[in-house]
GROMACS .gro file of C-alpha atoms in nm:
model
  422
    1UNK     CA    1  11.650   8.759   6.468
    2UNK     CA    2  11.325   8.923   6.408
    3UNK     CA    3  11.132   9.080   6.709
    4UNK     CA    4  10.847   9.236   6.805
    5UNK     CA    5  10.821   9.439   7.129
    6UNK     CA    6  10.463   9.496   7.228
    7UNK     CA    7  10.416   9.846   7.415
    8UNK     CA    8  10.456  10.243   7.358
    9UNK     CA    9  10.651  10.366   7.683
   10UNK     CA   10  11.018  10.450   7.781
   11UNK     CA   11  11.014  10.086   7.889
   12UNK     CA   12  10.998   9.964   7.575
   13UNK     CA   13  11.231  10.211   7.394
   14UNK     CA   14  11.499  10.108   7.655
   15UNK     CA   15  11.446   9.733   7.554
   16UNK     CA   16  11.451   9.880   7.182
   17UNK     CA   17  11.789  10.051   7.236
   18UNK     CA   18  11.949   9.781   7.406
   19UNK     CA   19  11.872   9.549   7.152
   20UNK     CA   20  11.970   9.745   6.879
   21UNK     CA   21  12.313   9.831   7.097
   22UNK     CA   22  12.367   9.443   7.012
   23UNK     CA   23  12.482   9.525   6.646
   24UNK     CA   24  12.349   9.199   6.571
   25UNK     CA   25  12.114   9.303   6.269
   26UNK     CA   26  11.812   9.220   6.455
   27UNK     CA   27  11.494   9.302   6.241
   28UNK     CA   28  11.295   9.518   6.537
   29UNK     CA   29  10.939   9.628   6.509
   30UNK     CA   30  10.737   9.761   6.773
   31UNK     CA   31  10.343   9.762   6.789
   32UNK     CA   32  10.240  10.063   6.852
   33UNK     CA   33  10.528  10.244   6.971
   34UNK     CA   34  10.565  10.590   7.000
   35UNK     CA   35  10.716  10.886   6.822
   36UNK     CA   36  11.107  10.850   6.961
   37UNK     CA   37  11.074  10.461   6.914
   38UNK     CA   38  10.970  10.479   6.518
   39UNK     CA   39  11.298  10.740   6.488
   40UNK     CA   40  11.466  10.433   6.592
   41UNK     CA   41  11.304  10.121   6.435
   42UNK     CA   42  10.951  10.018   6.222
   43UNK     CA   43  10.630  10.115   6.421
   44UNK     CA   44  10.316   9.914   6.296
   45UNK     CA   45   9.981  10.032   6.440
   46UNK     CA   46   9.845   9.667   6.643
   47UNK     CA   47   9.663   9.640   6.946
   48UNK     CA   48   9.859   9.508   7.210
   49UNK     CA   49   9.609   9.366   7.384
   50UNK     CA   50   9.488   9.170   7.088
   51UNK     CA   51   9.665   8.833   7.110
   52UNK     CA   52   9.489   8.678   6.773
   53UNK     CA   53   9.545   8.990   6.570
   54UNK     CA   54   9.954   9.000   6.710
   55UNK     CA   55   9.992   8.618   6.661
   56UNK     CA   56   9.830   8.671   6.309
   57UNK     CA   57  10.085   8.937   6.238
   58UNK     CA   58  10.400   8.731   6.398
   59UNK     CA   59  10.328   8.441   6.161
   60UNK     CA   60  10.285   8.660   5.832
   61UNK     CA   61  10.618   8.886   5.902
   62UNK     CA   62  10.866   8.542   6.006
   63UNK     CA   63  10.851   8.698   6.385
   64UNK     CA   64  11.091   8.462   6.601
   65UNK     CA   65  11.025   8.640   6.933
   66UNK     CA   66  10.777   8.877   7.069
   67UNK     CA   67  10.883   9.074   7.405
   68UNK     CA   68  10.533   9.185   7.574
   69UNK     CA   69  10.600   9.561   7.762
   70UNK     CA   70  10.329   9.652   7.920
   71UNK     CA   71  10.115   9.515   8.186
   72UNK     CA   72   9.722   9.523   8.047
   73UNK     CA   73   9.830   9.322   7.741
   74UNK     CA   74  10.019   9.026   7.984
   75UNK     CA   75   9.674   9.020   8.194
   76UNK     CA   76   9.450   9.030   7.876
   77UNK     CA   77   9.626   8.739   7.789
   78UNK     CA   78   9.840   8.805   7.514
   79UNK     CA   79  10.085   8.604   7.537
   80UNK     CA   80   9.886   8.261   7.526
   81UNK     CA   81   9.701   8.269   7.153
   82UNK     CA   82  10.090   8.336   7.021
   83UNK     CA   83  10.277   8.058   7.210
   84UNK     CA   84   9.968   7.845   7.061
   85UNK     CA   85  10.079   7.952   6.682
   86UNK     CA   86  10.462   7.791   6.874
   87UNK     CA   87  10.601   8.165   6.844
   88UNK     CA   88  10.848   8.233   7.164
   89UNK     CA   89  10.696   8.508   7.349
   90UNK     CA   90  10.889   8.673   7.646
   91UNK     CA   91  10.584   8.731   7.882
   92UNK     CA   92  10.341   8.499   8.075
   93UNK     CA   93  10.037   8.371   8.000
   94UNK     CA   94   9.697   8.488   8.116
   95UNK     CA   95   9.676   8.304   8.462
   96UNK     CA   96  10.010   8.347   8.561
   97UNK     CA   97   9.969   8.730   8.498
   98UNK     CA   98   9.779   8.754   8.740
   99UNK     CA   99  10.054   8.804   8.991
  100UNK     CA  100  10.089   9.124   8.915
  101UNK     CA  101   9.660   9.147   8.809
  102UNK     CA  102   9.587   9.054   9.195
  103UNK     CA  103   9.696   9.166   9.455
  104UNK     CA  104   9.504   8.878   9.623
  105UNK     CA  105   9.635   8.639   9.412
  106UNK     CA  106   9.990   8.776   9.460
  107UNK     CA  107   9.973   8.724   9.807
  108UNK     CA  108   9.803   8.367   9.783
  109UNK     CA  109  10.089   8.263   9.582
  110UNK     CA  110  10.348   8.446   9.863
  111UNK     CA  111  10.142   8.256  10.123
  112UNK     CA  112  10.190   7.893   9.946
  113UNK     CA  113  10.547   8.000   9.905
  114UNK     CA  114  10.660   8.084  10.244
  115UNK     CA  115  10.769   8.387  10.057
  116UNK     CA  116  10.798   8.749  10.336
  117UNK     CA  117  10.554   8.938  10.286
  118UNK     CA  118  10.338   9.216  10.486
  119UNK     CA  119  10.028   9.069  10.662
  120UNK     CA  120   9.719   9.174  10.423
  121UNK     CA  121   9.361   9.195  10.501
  122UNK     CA  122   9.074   9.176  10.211
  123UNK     CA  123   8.824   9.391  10.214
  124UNK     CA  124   8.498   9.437   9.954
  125UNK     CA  125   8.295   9.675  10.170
  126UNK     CA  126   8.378   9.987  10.350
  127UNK     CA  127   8.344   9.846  10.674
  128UNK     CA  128   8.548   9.542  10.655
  129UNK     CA  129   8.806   9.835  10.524
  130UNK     CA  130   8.785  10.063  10.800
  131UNK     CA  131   8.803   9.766  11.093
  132UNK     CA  132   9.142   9.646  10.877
  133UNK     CA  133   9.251   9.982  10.831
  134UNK     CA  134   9.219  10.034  11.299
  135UNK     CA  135   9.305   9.676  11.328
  136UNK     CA  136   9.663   9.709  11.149
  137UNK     CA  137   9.683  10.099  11.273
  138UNK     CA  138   9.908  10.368  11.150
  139UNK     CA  139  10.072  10.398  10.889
  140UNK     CA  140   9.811  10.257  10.733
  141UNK     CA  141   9.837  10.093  10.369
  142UNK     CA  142   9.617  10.077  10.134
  143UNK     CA  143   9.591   9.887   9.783
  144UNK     CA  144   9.378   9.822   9.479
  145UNK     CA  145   9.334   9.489   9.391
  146UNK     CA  146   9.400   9.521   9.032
  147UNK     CA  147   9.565   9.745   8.801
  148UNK     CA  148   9.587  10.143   8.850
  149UNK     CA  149   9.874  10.259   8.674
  150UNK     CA  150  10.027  10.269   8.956
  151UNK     CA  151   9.754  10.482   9.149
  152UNK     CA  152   9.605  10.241   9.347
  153UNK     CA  153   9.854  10.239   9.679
  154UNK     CA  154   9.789  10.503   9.972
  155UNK     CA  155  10.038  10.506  10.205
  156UNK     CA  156   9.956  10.749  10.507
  157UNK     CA  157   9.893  10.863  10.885
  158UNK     CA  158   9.595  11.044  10.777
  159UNK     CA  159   9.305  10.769  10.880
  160UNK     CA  160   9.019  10.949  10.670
  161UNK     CA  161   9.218  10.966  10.386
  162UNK     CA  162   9.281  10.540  10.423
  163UNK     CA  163   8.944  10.515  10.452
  164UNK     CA  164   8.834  10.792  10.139
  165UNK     CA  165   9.126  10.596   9.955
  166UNK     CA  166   8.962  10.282  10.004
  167UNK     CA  167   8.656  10.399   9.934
  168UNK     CA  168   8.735  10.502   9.571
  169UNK     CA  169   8.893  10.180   9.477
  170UNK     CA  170   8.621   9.942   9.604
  171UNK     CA  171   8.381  10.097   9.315
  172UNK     CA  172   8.619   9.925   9.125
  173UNK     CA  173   8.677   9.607   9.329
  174UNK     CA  174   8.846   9.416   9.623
  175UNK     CA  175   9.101   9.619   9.816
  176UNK     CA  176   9.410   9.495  10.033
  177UNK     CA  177   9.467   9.677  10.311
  178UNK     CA  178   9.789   9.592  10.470
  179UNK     CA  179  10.086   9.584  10.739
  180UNK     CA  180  10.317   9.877  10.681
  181UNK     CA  181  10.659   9.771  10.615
  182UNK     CA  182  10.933  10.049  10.714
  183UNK     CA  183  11.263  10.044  10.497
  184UNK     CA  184  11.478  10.095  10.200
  185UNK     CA  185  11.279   9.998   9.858
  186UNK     CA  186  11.472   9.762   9.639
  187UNK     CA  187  11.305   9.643   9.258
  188UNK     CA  188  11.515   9.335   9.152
  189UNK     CA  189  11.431   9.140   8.840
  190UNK     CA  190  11.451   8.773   8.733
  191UNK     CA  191  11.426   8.620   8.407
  192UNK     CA  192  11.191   8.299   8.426
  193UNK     CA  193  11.137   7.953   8.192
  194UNK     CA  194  10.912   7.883   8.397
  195UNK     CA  195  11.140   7.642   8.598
  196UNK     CA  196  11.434   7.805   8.602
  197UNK     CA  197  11.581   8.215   8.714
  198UNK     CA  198  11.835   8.477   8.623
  199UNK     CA  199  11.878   8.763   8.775
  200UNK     CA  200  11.950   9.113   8.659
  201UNK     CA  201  12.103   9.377   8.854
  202UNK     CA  202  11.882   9.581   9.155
  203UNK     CA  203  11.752   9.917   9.077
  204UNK     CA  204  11.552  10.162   9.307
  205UNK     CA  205  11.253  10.372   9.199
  206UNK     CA  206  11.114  10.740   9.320
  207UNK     CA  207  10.744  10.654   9.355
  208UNK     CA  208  10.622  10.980   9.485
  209UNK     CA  209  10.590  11.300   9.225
  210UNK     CA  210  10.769  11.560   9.432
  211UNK     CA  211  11.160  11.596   9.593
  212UNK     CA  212  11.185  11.435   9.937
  213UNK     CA  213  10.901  11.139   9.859
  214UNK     CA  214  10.606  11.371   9.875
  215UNK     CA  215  10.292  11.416   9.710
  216UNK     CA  216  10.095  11.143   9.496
  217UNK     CA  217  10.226  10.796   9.422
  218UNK     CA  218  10.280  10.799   9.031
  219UNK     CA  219  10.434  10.521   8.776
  220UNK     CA  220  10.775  10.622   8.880
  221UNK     CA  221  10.996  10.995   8.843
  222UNK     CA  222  11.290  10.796   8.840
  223UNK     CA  223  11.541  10.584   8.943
  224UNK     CA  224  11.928  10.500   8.970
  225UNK     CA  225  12.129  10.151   8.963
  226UNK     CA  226  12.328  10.007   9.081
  227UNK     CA  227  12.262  10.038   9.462
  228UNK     CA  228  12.589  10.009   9.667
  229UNK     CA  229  12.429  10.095  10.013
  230UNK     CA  230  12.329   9.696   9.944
  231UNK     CA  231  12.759   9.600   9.986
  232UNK     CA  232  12.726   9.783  10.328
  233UNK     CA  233  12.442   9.560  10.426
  234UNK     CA  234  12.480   9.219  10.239
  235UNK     CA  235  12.831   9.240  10.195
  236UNK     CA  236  12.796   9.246   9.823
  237UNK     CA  237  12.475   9.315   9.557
  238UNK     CA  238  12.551   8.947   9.456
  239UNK     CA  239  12.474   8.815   9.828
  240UNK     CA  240  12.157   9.045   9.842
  241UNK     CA  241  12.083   8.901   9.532
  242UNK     CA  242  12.092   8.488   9.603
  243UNK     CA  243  11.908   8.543   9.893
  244UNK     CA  244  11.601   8.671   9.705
  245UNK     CA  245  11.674   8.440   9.459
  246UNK     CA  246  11.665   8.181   9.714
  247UNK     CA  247  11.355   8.312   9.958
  248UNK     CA  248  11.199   8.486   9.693
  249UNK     CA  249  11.204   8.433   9.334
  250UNK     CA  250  11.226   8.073   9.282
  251UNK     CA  251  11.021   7.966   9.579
  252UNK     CA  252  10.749   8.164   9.346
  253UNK     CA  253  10.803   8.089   9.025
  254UNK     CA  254  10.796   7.692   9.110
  255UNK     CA  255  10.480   7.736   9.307
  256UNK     CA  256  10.282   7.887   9.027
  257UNK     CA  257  10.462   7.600   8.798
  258UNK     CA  258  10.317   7.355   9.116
  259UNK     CA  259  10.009   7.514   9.000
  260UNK     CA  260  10.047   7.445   8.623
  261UNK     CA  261  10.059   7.813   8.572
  262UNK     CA  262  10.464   7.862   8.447
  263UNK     CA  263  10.535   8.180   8.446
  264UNK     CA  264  10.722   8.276   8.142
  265UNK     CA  265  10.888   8.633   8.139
  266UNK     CA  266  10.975   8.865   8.374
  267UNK     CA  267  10.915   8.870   8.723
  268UNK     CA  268  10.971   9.223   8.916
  269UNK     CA  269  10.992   9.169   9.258
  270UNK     CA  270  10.920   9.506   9.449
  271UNK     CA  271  11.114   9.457   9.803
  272UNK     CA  272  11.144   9.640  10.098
  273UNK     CA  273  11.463   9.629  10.350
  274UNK     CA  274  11.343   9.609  10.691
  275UNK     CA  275  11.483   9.554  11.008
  276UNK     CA  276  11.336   9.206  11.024
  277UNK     CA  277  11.463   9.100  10.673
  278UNK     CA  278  11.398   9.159  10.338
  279UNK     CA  279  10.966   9.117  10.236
  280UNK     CA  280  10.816   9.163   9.952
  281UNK     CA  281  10.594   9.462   9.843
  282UNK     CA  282  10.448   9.346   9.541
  283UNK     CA  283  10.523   9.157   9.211
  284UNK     CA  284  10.505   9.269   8.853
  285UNK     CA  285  10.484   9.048   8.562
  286UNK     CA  286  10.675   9.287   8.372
  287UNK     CA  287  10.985   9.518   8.325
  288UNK     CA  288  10.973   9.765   8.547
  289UNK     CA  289  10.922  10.156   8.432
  290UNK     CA  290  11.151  10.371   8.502
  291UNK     CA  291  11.400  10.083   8.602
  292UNK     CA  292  11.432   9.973   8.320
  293UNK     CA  293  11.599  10.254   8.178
  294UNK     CA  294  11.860  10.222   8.435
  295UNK     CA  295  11.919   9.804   8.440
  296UNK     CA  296  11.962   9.768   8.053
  297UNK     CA  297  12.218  10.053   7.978
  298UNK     CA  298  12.477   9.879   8.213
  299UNK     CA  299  12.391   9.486   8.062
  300UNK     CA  300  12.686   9.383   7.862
  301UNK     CA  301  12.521   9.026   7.816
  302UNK     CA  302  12.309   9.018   7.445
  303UNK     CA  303  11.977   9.081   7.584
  304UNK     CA  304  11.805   8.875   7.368
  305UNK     CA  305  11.981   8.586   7.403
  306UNK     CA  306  11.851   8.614   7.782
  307UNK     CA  307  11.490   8.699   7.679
  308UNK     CA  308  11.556   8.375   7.399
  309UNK     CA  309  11.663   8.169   7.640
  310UNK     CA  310  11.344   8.259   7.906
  311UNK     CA  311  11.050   8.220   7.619
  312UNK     CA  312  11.215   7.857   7.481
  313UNK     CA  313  11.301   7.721   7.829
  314UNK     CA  314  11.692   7.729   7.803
  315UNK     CA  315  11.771   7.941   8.117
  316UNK     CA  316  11.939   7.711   8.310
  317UNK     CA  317  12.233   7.662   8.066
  318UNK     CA  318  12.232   8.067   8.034
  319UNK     CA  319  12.536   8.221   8.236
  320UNK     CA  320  12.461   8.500   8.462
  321UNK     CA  321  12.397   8.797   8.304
  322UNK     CA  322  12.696   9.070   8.388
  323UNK     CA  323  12.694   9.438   8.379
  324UNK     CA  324  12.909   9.715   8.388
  325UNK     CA  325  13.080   9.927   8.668
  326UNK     CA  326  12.901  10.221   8.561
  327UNK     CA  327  12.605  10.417   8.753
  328UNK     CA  328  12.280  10.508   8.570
  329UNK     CA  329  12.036  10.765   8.668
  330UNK     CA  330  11.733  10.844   8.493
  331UNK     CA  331  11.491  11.145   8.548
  332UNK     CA  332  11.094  11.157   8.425
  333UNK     CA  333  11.003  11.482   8.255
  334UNK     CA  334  10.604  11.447   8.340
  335UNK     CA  335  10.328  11.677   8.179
  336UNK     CA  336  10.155  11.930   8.399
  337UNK     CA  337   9.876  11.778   8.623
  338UNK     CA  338  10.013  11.476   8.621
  339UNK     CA  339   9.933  11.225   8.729
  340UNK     CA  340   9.567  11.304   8.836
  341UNK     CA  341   9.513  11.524   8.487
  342UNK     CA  342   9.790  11.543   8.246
  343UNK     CA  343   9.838  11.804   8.018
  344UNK     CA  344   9.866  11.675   7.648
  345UNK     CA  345   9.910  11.818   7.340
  346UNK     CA  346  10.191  12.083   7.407
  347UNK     CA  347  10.510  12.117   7.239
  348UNK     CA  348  10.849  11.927   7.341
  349UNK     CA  349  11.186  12.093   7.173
  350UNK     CA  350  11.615  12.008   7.319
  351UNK     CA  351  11.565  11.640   7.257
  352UNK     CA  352  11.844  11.608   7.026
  353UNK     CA  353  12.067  11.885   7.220
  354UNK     CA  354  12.008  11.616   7.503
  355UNK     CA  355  12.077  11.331   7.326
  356UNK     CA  356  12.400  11.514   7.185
  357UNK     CA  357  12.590  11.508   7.532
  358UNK     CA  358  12.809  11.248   7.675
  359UNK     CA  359  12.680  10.985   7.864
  360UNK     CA  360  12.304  11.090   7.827
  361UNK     CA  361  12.000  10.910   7.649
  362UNK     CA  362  11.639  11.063   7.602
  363UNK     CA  363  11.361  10.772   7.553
  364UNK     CA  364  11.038  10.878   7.466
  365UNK     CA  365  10.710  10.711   7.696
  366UNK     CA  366  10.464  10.981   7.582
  367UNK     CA  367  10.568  11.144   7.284
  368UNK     CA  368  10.324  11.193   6.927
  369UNK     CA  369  10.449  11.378   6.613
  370UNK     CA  370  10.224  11.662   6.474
  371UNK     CA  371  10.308  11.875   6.193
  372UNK     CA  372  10.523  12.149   6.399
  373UNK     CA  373  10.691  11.911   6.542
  374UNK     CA  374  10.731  11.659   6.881
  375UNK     CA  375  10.470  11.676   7.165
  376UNK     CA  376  10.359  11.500   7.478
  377UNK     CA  377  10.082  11.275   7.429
  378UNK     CA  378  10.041  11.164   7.796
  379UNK     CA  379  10.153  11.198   8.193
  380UNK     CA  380  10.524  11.045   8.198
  381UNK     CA  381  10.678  11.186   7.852
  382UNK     CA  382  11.058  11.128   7.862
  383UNK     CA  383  11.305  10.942   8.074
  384UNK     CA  384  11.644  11.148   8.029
  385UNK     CA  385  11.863  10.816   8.138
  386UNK     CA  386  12.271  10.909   8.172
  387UNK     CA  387  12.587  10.737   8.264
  388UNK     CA  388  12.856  10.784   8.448
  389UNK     CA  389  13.165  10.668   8.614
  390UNK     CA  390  13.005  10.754   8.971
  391UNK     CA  391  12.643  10.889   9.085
  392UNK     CA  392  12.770  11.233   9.072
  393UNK     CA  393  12.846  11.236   8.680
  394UNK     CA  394  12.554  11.026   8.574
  395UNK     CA  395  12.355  11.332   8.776
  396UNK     CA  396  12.469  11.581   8.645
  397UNK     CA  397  12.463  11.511   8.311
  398UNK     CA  398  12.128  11.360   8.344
  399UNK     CA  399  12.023  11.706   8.439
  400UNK     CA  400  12.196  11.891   8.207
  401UNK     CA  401  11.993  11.687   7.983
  402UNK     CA  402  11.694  11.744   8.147
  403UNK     CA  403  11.792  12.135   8.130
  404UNK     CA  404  11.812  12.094   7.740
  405UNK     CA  405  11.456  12.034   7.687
  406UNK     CA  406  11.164  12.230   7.692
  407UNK     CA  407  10.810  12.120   7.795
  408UNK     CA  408  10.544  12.376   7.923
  409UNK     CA  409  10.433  12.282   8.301
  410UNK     CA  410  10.714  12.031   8.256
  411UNK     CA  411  10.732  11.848   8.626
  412UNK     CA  412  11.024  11.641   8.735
  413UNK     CA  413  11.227  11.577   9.076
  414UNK     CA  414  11.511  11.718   9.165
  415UNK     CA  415  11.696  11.426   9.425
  416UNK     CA  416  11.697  11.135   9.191
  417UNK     CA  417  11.976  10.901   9.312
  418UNK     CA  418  12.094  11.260   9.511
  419UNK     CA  419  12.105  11.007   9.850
  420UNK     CA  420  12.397  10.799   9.678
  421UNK     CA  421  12.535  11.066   9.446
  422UNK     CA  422  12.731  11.255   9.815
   0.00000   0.00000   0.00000
């Protein structure tokens, strides 16, 4: 089959590698890529974001599927000017986006649903913030409405920062301030038709940039799947599972088909374990980054007859997607400054000495090629993913891989998956 993957992160190498790990002479080009991904298949220069130019390109190259990565391309519409041209594109349309564009619309959706959710207040001035903000009381949440690379949450006890938080973000537009939610974090994803689910296998992030969840929230340092503290609770990940399924995933994806809005693609649902239940943080119309990286390398079922099946509508004759025993960790090496200044430009050497060990894969999020060689072209660079029989293999050699490579200022977190891994 020929595909095109749309993106340039470690999200969309991992998709690259898994399809590739397929052997099924798949013709893969990704638009634009990035340095490790064109090691690994054709890179053409395309704007992401532009869906005439992309469907102009699928139609002249015989493209039979395009897989949309990122984020700003789903919400700039993408998707829809290619399904016109009737190419099967993995990724919703414009509208439907928006779940993950609007944090208002997310939670309209949620609302229509019956879906769990935290009890969120809108807010465009700094006064409605601030009487949310003492209203709901400590800890007190606050998010963007739309998109900030995953900069837009404050969670905190601090009550000026809530309010300088807010403040920032409402130059830019709505914010939601909202109940705090105490408990584990859990992101579980779901193929969608637009009628129809799957469901992959859960993952859990590290949001914050430094060991023991502290310091800024950032696009994710890492993360680790599968998570067996869910068997304790539910009895089994598969029970955990069907009940999201159940109060979560489909209840949502029908609504916004109720709605004439089908949601095509990939819906991350960001949940939190509380003591009342399980309720939902937010939604993402997209893979998740760095889960990803963690999900894919233990699928045994052809990926891309699951991301087929979603774009043309065949999901409910798919069989559930199965993966192996195995536990994956993976660790972000980030630039210095990140992720309020990054630190470009500098060399990057020990990716192949990384690559060379057991168990371990380096993909590339950041990464440009100059003439002396690889170096980091933004905040998250690499996601050193590993394997293992338990957590305390796939650890170590993940950091042994980290250990191999050499970035100046390089930051990364020392406890990924270190709560499971005793």
């Amino acid at each position: 089959m020929r595909i095109l993957v749309l993106g340039s992160g470690a999200r969309e190498h991992a998709i690259t590698t898994a399809l590739l790990a397929e052997q099924a002479g798949h013709v893969i080009t990704v638009a634009p890529g990035n340095a490790g991904i064109a090691a690994d298949v054709e890179t053409v220069s395309l704007d992401p974001t532009n869906g005439a130019l992309v469907a102009e390109y699928a139609l002249e190259n015989g493209v039979e599927l395009v897989v949309v990565g990122p984020e700003a391309p789903l919400i700039a519409g993408v998707a829809d000017p290619i399904r016109t041209r009737g190419i099967a594109v993995f990724g919703p349309g414009k509208a439907a986006a928006q779940l993950e564009g609007s944090k208002a619309f997310a939670k309209r959706i949620m609302g229509e649903a019956g879906v769990p959710t935290g009890r969120p207040v809108y807010a465009r001035t700094i006064d409605e913030a601030t009487a949310a903000l003492d209203d709901l009381g400590a800890p007190y949440v606050v998010k963007a409405d739309g998109l900030a690379a995953g900069k837009g949450v404050l969670v905190t006890e601090d009550r000026q920062a809530a309010v300088d938080h807010a403040t920032y973000w409402l130059q830019h537009g709505p914010v939601v301030v909202e109940e705090f939610l105490d408990g584990e974090e859990v992101s579980l994803f779901f193929l969608s038709d637009g009628h129809d689910i799957v469901p992959l296998s859960p993952a859990q992030d590290h949001k914050r940039l430094g060991d023991g969840d502290t310091g800024p929230n950032t696009g994710g340092m890492g993360a680790y799947s599968p998570l067996p503290w869910l068997d304790e609770r539910w009895g089994s990940e598969q029970a955990f599972v069907d009940e999201v399924a159940a109060m979560v995933a489909l209840p949502t994806v029908r609504q916004l088909e109720h709605e004439g809005t089908p949601f095509v693609g990939l819906l991350y649902c960001g949940l939190i374990v509380t003591e009342q239940g399980v309720r939902v943080i937010e939604f993402n119309a997209r893979f998740g980054d760095p889960e990803t990286q963690v999900v894919l390398p233990r699928l045994t079922t052809p990926l891309s007859e699951l991301l087929l099946a979603a774009a043309t509508g065949r999901l409910a004759g798919a069989p559930r997607p199965t993966f192996r025993p195995d536990a994956a960790v993976t660790v972000v090496l980030a630039s210095e400054g990140y992720p309020e200044n990054p630190v470009t430009g500098r060399g990057i050497t020990g990716v192949d000495a990384a690559n060379a060990r057991e168990g371990v894969s380096v993909l590339h999020a950041a990464t440009g090629l100059l003439d002396d060689g690889l170096v980091a072209t933004s905040g998250r660079v690499l996601s050193v993913v590993a394997t293992g029989t338990d957590f305390a293999e796939a650890r170590e050699r993940a950091y042994a891989g980290v250990a191999d490579i050499t970035l100046e200022g390089a930051q990364f977190r020392t406890d990924i998956a270190a709560g499971v891994a005793r």
